[in-house]
Amino acid sequence: MRLTCPLCGPRDRREFYYYGAADYLDRPAADAAPEAWDAYLHLRDNIAGPVRDLWYHDQGCGSWLVVDRDTVSHEMLSVRAVAEDRA
Amino acid sequence: MRIEGKGLIDRSQTLGFRFDGVEHVGFEGDTLASALLASGQRLIGRSFKYHRPRGLVFAGSEEPNGLVTVRRDGAGVPNVRATMQELHQGLEADSQNRWPSLRFDAMQVNDLFAPFLGAGFYYKTFMWPRAFWEGLYEPLIRRAAGLGRLPQEPEVAPYEKVWAHCDLLVIGAGPAGIMAALTAARAGADVILADEDARPGGRLLAETHEVGGQPGPAWVAAAMAELRDLGVRVMPRTTVTGAYDDGTFGALERVALHLARPGDLPREAFWRIVARRAVLAAGAQERLIAFPGNDRPGVMAAGAVRAYLNRWGVAAGSRVAVFTNNDDGHRTARDLHAAGIEVTALIDARADARLDAPFQVLRGAKVLGTEGRLALKSVTVETDHGTRRVPADCLAVSGGWNPAVHLACHHGARPWWREEIAAFVPPHPGKPGTVPGLIPCGAAAGVFSTAGCLADGQRAGLEALAALDRAGEPAPLPEAEDAPVRVTPLWEVRGEGRAFLDMANDVTTKDVRLAATEGFTSVEHMKRYTTQGMALDQGRGSNVAALAVLAEATGQSVPATGTTTYRPPFTPVSIAAMGAGGRGKGFAPERLTTSHRAALDRLAPMIEAGLWYRPSHFPRTGEPTWKEACDREVATVRSRVGICDVSTLGKIDVQGPDAAAFLDFVYTNTMSTLSPGRVRYGLMLREDGMVMDDGTCARLGEGHFLITTTTAAAGQVMRHLDFVAQALRPDLDLRAISVTEAWAQFAVTGPKARRLLDGILDQPLDEMAFMACRDVQLHGVAARLFRISFSGEEGYEVAVPARYGNALYRDLVARAEAMGGCAYGMEALNVLRIEKGFLTHAELHGRTTAFDLGLQGLMSRKKDFIGRAASERPGLSGPDRQQLVGLKATGRGDAVLAGAHLFPQGAEPVPMNDLGYVTSACWSPTLGLSIGLGFLRDGRTRHGERLQLLDSLRGVDVTVEVTAPVFYDPDGVRMRG
Ligand SMILES: [Zn+2]
C-alpha cells in the first residue's frame, strides 16, 4: 500500500502512522453537550466501502493527511494535507 | 534413461549427488527430478495419508509427489520439490514419509484401512472421548500422517528481502512473456521479466517446435540477449507469488539453493515489486484424468514426459503408453517415437481421434486400471472391442491444459469457463476483483499455440505501453507452430479401485462424491471436507478435475460449480524469506545515546527503553549484583554528585509568535505566563481526559520554548502537537519540531553539582534559581543549562549539541569521580524518583487522570485545553477513583512488588475487595526499607492505614502502610537548595 503525500510524493505505507476516522478533525466547542463529546471521542462507523481517515507522515514531513479510500476495493481516492484544508 | 543427443543439459559437466544415501550422477542443467528419473528411480516418496508408493508426475512447481528433504548446512530442509531443486555437486536428498525405507514402508498398512480413512474421517473418528484429543489422537495423527520433519533448530541461514520498481513486470518468460517484454523494452519501458524456471523459455524448452526457422531454445537465447541489451532486468528462479494492492507483487527468488558452495549468498530473497503495469504470461498447467490406480509410480503428465525428454534428454520409461482426451497427448507420443522410445499404445478417449501414426492408436478407449507393485508394468484399457492389457512402464496422461489464472484472481475475481477449450480463463479485465493493471496473455489467457502466444504477448506488450503513455510498434512476428486446441473433456474413468485427484493429500474421486452425498456440495465446502487442494501444491494439477467430479455428482455444470478462491501465495514461501532481516538485531532499530560507548567502557549492562539502550548501573568491584551498585549510586547522588545521560527524553522545540498560546492549549496548566529564562512542570492530557504525558517546558525566549517529554511518549507527543497545530489550531502561527537527537543532555545532580559545573563553565554559575534556564559556554562550546531535578537533590541538566556529547559525558564523570561522585544508571534513577514520588509511564499508563495523580491543581479553569471537557465528566474524579499513594513495607525483610494488588486486611482476596495496585517499587537505601507507588481507592484519605499486598502468582502476602507519595524531603528543601 502506498500513499501519495502532497508534500513528499508516493511513499510506502510503512512511513505513515494510521490514526482513524477523520471525525477526529471536528472537535466540539469547549462547552458543547456531553453527547457531542461522547460522539466525538467514541462513536465511529465501521464502513465497508469509501472511508475518510487520518494518517500522519511520521517518517516523512510530519503532515497530517486526510485520506479517502475504499476498504472494499482498496482503492486510494485522494490524499490531502489537513493543513491545506484548514488554511 | 538418457537419450543420446537430446536435451539442453551440459553432458561435459557431471554432478555427483545422493538420494537416500545412494550415489547417483547427473549433469549440469538437471533438476533433482530429471536426474533421478534418468537414474531409473521411479519410486520417490510415500503418500501423505495412505503411504502409497509414488513417483514423479510433473516437471515443475506443481509436483505433488516429488517432495524430498534436502540437507543444507547440516540441517534437513523438508518438502523441497525435486522438480524445483536444481542439481549441484554433492546434493544430498532423502525421501520422506516412510519407515524404515522407501521400498518397504511399515506405515503402508494404512492403505489397507483406506475404506475407513476417507473424507471427513478425522471429524468422524476422533470425536470422543474428548480427553483423548490432545494426549492421544493428535500425536498419533501427526506421527502417522505428515510429510517431512521440520528441523528443530532455529533457522540461521541468510535470507534477503528486496524492493524493486518498474514500468512493467512480465510474469513468465515463455514465448508470450518474452514477446511482451521485447515489445515494451523496445519502446523504452523499464521492464522486469521474472520466471520461475532457472532457464527462460517456458514450454519452448520442453518442445521440439521451431520459432522463426530456428530451434525454440535458440530463438529464446537470441531474445534474451536482446532483452539484456535493452536493459531489462531478467530474473530467473523467481516465482511471482502474489498480486497485492497498488501494483505490488510478491516474488520469491531462489538465490543460492542451486549452488554447491553458496558462500554467504542468501538462500532465497523475497521481492516486493511495484509495477505500473504487469503482464501475466505464466503459461498453463496440464491436468490429469482420474482412473483407478492412476497414482502408481510411472503414471505421469504427458507434457511432463515430453519435457523430461526434450529438455533433459530423459526417457521416463522404455515402453510408454499415452492416455489423452486432446491433441496435445499425440505430441508426446510422436516425440517419444521420434526419439526411439517404444510407444506401446496411444489411448485416445475420443472416438474421432486421428489414427495415422507409426504406433498403435486405440481411439474411443479409456484406461481402466494399472498394474505393478512399486512401479507401473501395464495398464488395462477398455476399448469398443473389450478390455485389454497394454504393457507400459510409463503412462503419459493428458486431460487438457488449465491456464495459470491464479495471479489474475488474487483480488477476488473468479475465472470464467471457456467451453471450446474446456478450461477456466482469467476474469475479464475491469470486472470487480480483477487485478488493476494486470494483462493476462498467452497460455495463461487460454491461447495455446506458439504462434498465438507470440502474437498475444505482443498484443499485451502494446496494451501495457498504451497504458503507460508510450508509443509502441508492432514488429513482424516469427513463424511458429499454430495448432488449434482440440479437446473433449474427460475427468474420470470409473472402475474398480481408487482414482486419485489430489495426490499430495491423498484425495480420491470417491472422497469428492462422499462429500457431495454428505451435503458438502459447494466447492469451498468440498475442499475443506476432503482437503482437496490444501497441500503444498495447492491442487494446481487436480483442482479443476475435482470440481468437475463434484459438478457431475451434484448434477451441475463445471462453470456453475465454479472454482475455489485463489489466494496468494502461488507457491509456498518460506517464513524465513518473508521475514528476512527481521531476526535478532534486525527486528527493530537501535537508538544509541552519545554516551553509549562510555557506558560500555565502564561495563554497564544496557537495558532497552523503547528503541533506546540505557545503562542499568555501573558495576564496581565488590558489588556482586546490580543491587549493590544501585544502592551505592543512590547514596552517592544524595551525598555528593551523580551524572546521568537523560538525552532519551523527548525534546521538542516550539517557536513562533503564537507558541505560548499553543502551549496553553496543549498543556493543562498555563505556559504563556512563564518568563523567558524560566522552566515549568507541565501536564498534557489526551482528548479523552486521561493523562498523556508530563515534562518540563522551558521558555528560551519570547516566542521560543523547549519542552521535554518522557522517553516513552516522545513520538506520541510530537504526533499530537502536529495534529493540534495542523488540524485544531491552524489559526496559531508556530512551528514545532523534534530536536531529541540534536542535543546530548546530562543530569548533574547532588549537593556537589554546582561545584562540579563551576569547573567546566566558562563563567561561574553564581546564583541560578530552581526551575531556571540559561545559555552558557563550557569549554568554549555554546550550551544550555536547566536547573531541574528528577532526583530530589539540587540538580542541573546541561545540554550540548550531540557531537559534543561523548566528550562532555566522559569529562563530567571524570570530574564527578574526582569529587567522590559517580555515573548512575536507570536503576538508581528509578529509586531516586520513587523516593521523591516523581512519575513515569508506570504511573502515566493511560488510565490515570490528573485527579488520580493529585495534579488537579494543574488544571487551569481559565482556558480551554486538550482534554478539559472530557476530564470534567463524572467518574473521572472523586473518592471512587484510585489515587496515587506511597506504600511502605512494614515487616522486616518484606518487599513491595510492582503489579501486586491491595486488599483490606483480613478481606478475602477477590476482585470485589480489590482496592488498588502497585505501579513502581524499590528498595530505598535512603530510608532503609522497601517502598512503592501505587493507586488506591480514595487513597488520599487513607494515609496511615495498613493494607494487605497480595500477588498469588508470586506468593506475595505482606502488610504495607499507606503514605503520601513523597518519601524523601517532602518540602523540597534539598532540591530548591
Ligand atoms: Zn510527507
Coordinates of N, CA and C in Angstrom, one line a residue, chain B residues 551-637:
Chain B
A551 N -19.1 -31.4 -9.8 CA -20.2 -31.0 -10.7 C -21.0 -32.1 -11.2
E552 N -20.4 -33.2 -11.5 CA -21.1 -34.4 -12.0 C -21.9 -35.0 -10.9
A553 N -21.3 -35.1 -9.7 CA -22.0 -35.7 -8.5 C -23.3 -34.8 -8.1
T554 N -23.2 -33.5 -8.3 CA -24.3 -32.7 -7.9 C -25.2 -32.3 -9.1
G555 N -24.9 -32.9 -10.3 CA -25.7 -32.6 -11.5 C -25.7 -31.2 -12.0
Q556 N -24.5 -30.5 -11.7 CA -24.4 -29.2 -12.2 C -23.3 -29.1 -13.3
S557 N -23.2 -28.0 -13.9 CA -22.2 -27.8 -14.9 C -20.9 -27.4 -14.2
V558 N -19.8 -27.5 -14.9 CA -18.5 -27.1 -14.3 C -18.5 -25.6 -14.0
P559 N -18.9 -24.7 -15.0 CA -18.9 -23.3 -14.6 C -19.9 -23.0 -13.5
A560 N -21.0 -23.7 -13.4 CA -22.0 -23.4 -12.3 C -21.4 -23.8 -11.0
T561 N -20.6 -24.8 -11.0 CA -19.9 -25.3 -9.7 C -18.9 -24.3 -9.3
G562 N -18.1 -23.8 -10.3 CA -17.1 -22.7 -10.0 C -15.9 -23.2 -9.3
T563 N -14.9 -22.3 -9.2 CA -13.7 -22.6 -8.5 C -13.6 -22.2 -7.1
T564 N -12.7 -22.7 -6.3 CA -12.4 -22.1 -5.0 C -11.7 -20.8 -5.2
T565 N -11.5 -20.1 -4.1 CA -10.9 -18.8 -4.1 C -9.4 -19.0 -4.3
Y566 N -8.8 -18.1 -5.2 CA -7.4 -18.1 -5.5 C -6.7 -17.2 -4.5
R567 N -5.8 -17.7 -3.7 CA -5.2 -16.8 -2.7 C -3.7 -16.9 -2.9
P568 N -3.0 -15.8 -2.6 CA -1.5 -15.9 -2.6 C -1.1 -16.8 -1.4
P569 N 0.0 -17.4 -1.4 CA 1.0 -17.4 -2.5 C 0.8 -18.5 -3.5
F570 N 1.2 -18.3 -4.7 CA 1.1 -19.2 -5.8 C 1.9 -20.5 -5.5
T571 N 3.1 -20.3 -4.9 CA 3.9 -21.5 -4.5 C 4.2 -21.2 -3.0
P572 N 4.6 -22.2 -2.3 CA 5.0 -21.9 -0.9 C 6.1 -20.9 -0.7
V573 N 6.0 -20.0 0.2 CA 7.1 -19.1 0.5 C 7.5 -19.3 2.0
S574 N 8.8 -19.5 2.1 CA 9.3 -19.8 3.5 C 9.2 -18.5 4.3
I575 N 8.8 -18.8 5.6 CA 8.7 -17.6 6.5 C 10.0 -16.9 6.6
A576 N 11.1 -17.7 6.6 CA 12.4 -17.1 6.7 C 12.6 -16.1 5.6
A577 N 12.1 -16.3 4.4 CA 12.3 -15.4 3.3 C 11.4 -14.1 3.5
M578 N 10.1 -14.4 3.9 CA 9.2 -13.3 4.1 C 9.7 -12.4 5.2
G579 N 10.2 -13.0 6.2 CA 10.7 -12.2 7.4 C 12.1 -11.8 7.3
A580 N 12.8 -12.0 6.2 CA 14.2 -11.8 6.1 C 14.6 -10.5 6.7
G581 N 15.7 -10.6 7.5 CA 16.3 -9.4 8.1 C 15.6 -9.0 9.4
G582 N 14.5 -9.7 9.7 CA 13.8 -9.3 10.9 C 14.1 -10.1 12.2
R583 N 15.2 -10.8 12.1 CA 15.6 -11.7 13.2 C 16.6 -11.0 14.1
G584 N 16.6 -11.3 15.4 CA 17.7 -10.7 16.3 C 17.7 -9.2 16.2
K585 N 18.9 -8.7 16.0 CA 19.0 -7.2 16.0 C 18.3 -6.6 14.8
G586 N 17.9 -7.4 13.8 CA 17.2 -6.8 12.7 C 15.8 -6.6 13.0
F587 N 15.3 -7.0 14.1 CA 13.9 -6.9 14.4 C 13.5 -5.5 14.6
A588 N 14.3 -4.7 15.2 CA 14.0 -3.3 15.5 C 15.3 -2.5 15.5
P589 N 15.2 -1.2 15.0 CA 16.4 -0.4 15.0 C 16.8 -0.1 16.5
E590 N 18.1 0.2 16.6 CA 18.6 0.6 17.9 C 18.9 2.0 18.0
R591 N 18.5 2.7 19.0 CA 18.9 4.1 19.2 C 19.9 4.1 20.3
L592 N 21.0 4.7 20.0 CA 22.1 4.8 21.0 C 22.4 6.2 21.4
T593 N 22.6 6.4 22.6 CA 23.0 7.8 23.1 C 24.4 8.1 22.8
T594 N 24.8 9.3 22.9 CA 26.2 9.7 22.7 C 27.1 9.1 23.8
S595 N 26.6 8.8 24.9 CA 27.4 8.2 26.0 C 27.5 6.7 26.0
H596 N 26.9 6.1 24.9 CA 26.8 4.6 24.9 C 28.2 4.0 25.0
R597 N 29.1 4.4 24.3 CA 30.5 3.9 24.3 C 31.1 4.0 25.7
A598 N 30.9 5.2 26.2 CA 31.5 5.4 27.5 C 30.9 4.5 28.6
A599 N 29.6 4.3 28.5 CA 28.9 3.4 29.4 C 29.4 2.0 29.3
L600 N 29.6 1.6 28.0 CA 30.1 0.2 27.8 C 31.5 0.1 28.3
D601 N 32.3 1.2 28.2 CA 33.7 1.2 28.7 C 33.7 0.9 30.2
R602 N 32.6 1.4 30.8 CA 32.5 1.2 32.3 C 31.7 0.0 32.6
L603 N 31.6 -0.9 31.7 CA 31.0 -2.3 31.9 C 29.5 -2.2 32.3
A604 N 28.9 -1.1 31.9 CA 27.4 -1.0 32.3 C 26.6 -2.0 31.5
P605 N 25.8 -2.8 32.1 CA 24.8 -3.6 31.3 C 23.8 -2.7 30.8
M606 N 23.4 -2.9 29.5 CA 22.5 -2.0 28.9 C 21.1 -2.6 28.9
I607 N 20.1 -1.7 29.2 CA 18.7 -2.2 29.1 C 17.9 -1.4 28.1
E608 N 16.9 -2.0 27.5 CA 16.1 -1.4 26.5 C 15.1 -0.5 27.1
A609 N 15.0 0.7 26.5 CA 13.9 1.6 26.9 C 13.3 2.1 25.5
G610 N 12.2 1.4 25.1 CA 11.7 1.6 23.7 C 12.8 1.1 22.8
L611 N 13.2 1.9 21.9 CA 14.3 1.5 21.0 C 15.7 2.0 21.5
W612 N 15.6 2.7 22.6 CA 16.9 3.2 23.2 C 17.5 2.1 24.0
Y613 N 18.8 2.3 24.1 CA 19.6 1.5 25.1 C 20.2 2.4 26.2
R614 N 20.0 2.0 27.4 CA 20.4 2.9 28.5 C 21.1 2.0 29.5
P615 N 22.1 2.6 30.2 CA 22.9 1.8 31.2 C 22.0 1.4 32.4
S616 N 22.0 0.2 32.8 CA 21.3 -0.2 34.0 C 22.0 0.3 35.3
H617 N 23.3 0.1 35.4 CA 24.1 0.5 36.5 C 25.5 0.4 36.1
F618 N 26.4 0.9 37.0 CA 27.8 0.9 36.6 C 28.6 0.1 37.7
P619 N 28.8 -1.2 37.4 CA 29.3 -2.1 38.5 C 30.7 -1.7 38.9
R620 N 31.0 -1.9 40.2 CA 32.3 -1.8 40.7 C 32.7 -3.1 41.3
T621 N 34.0 -3.2 41.5 CA 34.5 -4.5 42.2 C 33.9 -4.5 43.6
G622 N 33.5 -5.7 44.0 CA 32.9 -5.9 45.3 C 31.4 -5.7 45.3
E623 N 30.8 -5.5 44.1 CA 29.4 -5.4 44.0 C 28.9 -6.6 43.2
P624 N 28.4 -7.6 43.9 CA 28.1 -8.8 43.2 C 26.9 -8.7 42.3
T625 N 25.9 -7.9 42.6 CA 24.7 -7.8 41.8 C 24.4 -6.3 41.5
W626 N 23.4 -6.1 40.7 CA 23.0 -4.7 40.3 C 22.6 -3.9 41.6
K627 N 22.1 -4.7 42.6 CA 21.5 -4.0 43.8 C 22.6 -3.2 44.5
E628 N 23.7 -3.8 44.7 CA 24.8 -3.1 45.5 C 25.2 -1.9 44.7
A629 N 25.3 -2.0 43.4 CA 25.8 -0.9 42.6 C 24.7 0.2 42.6
C630 N 23.4 -0.2 42.5 CA 22.3 0.8 42.6 C 22.3 1.5 43.9
D631 N 22.4 0.8 45.0 CA 22.4 1.4 46.3 C 23.5 2.4 46.5
R632 N 24.7 2.0 46.0 CA 25.8 2.9 46.1 C 25.6 4.2 45.2
E633 N 25.1 4.0 44.0 CA 24.9 5.1 43.2 C 23.8 6.1 43.8
V634 N 22.8 5.6 44.4 CA 21.8 6.4 45.0 C 22.4 7.2 46.2
A635 N 23.1 6.5 47.0 CA 23.8 7.2 48.1 C 24.7 8.2 47.7
T636 N 25.4 8.0 46.6 CA 26.4 8.9 46.1 C 25.7 10.2 45.6
V637 N 24.6 10.0 44.9 CA 23.8 11.2 44.4 C 23.3 12.0 45.6

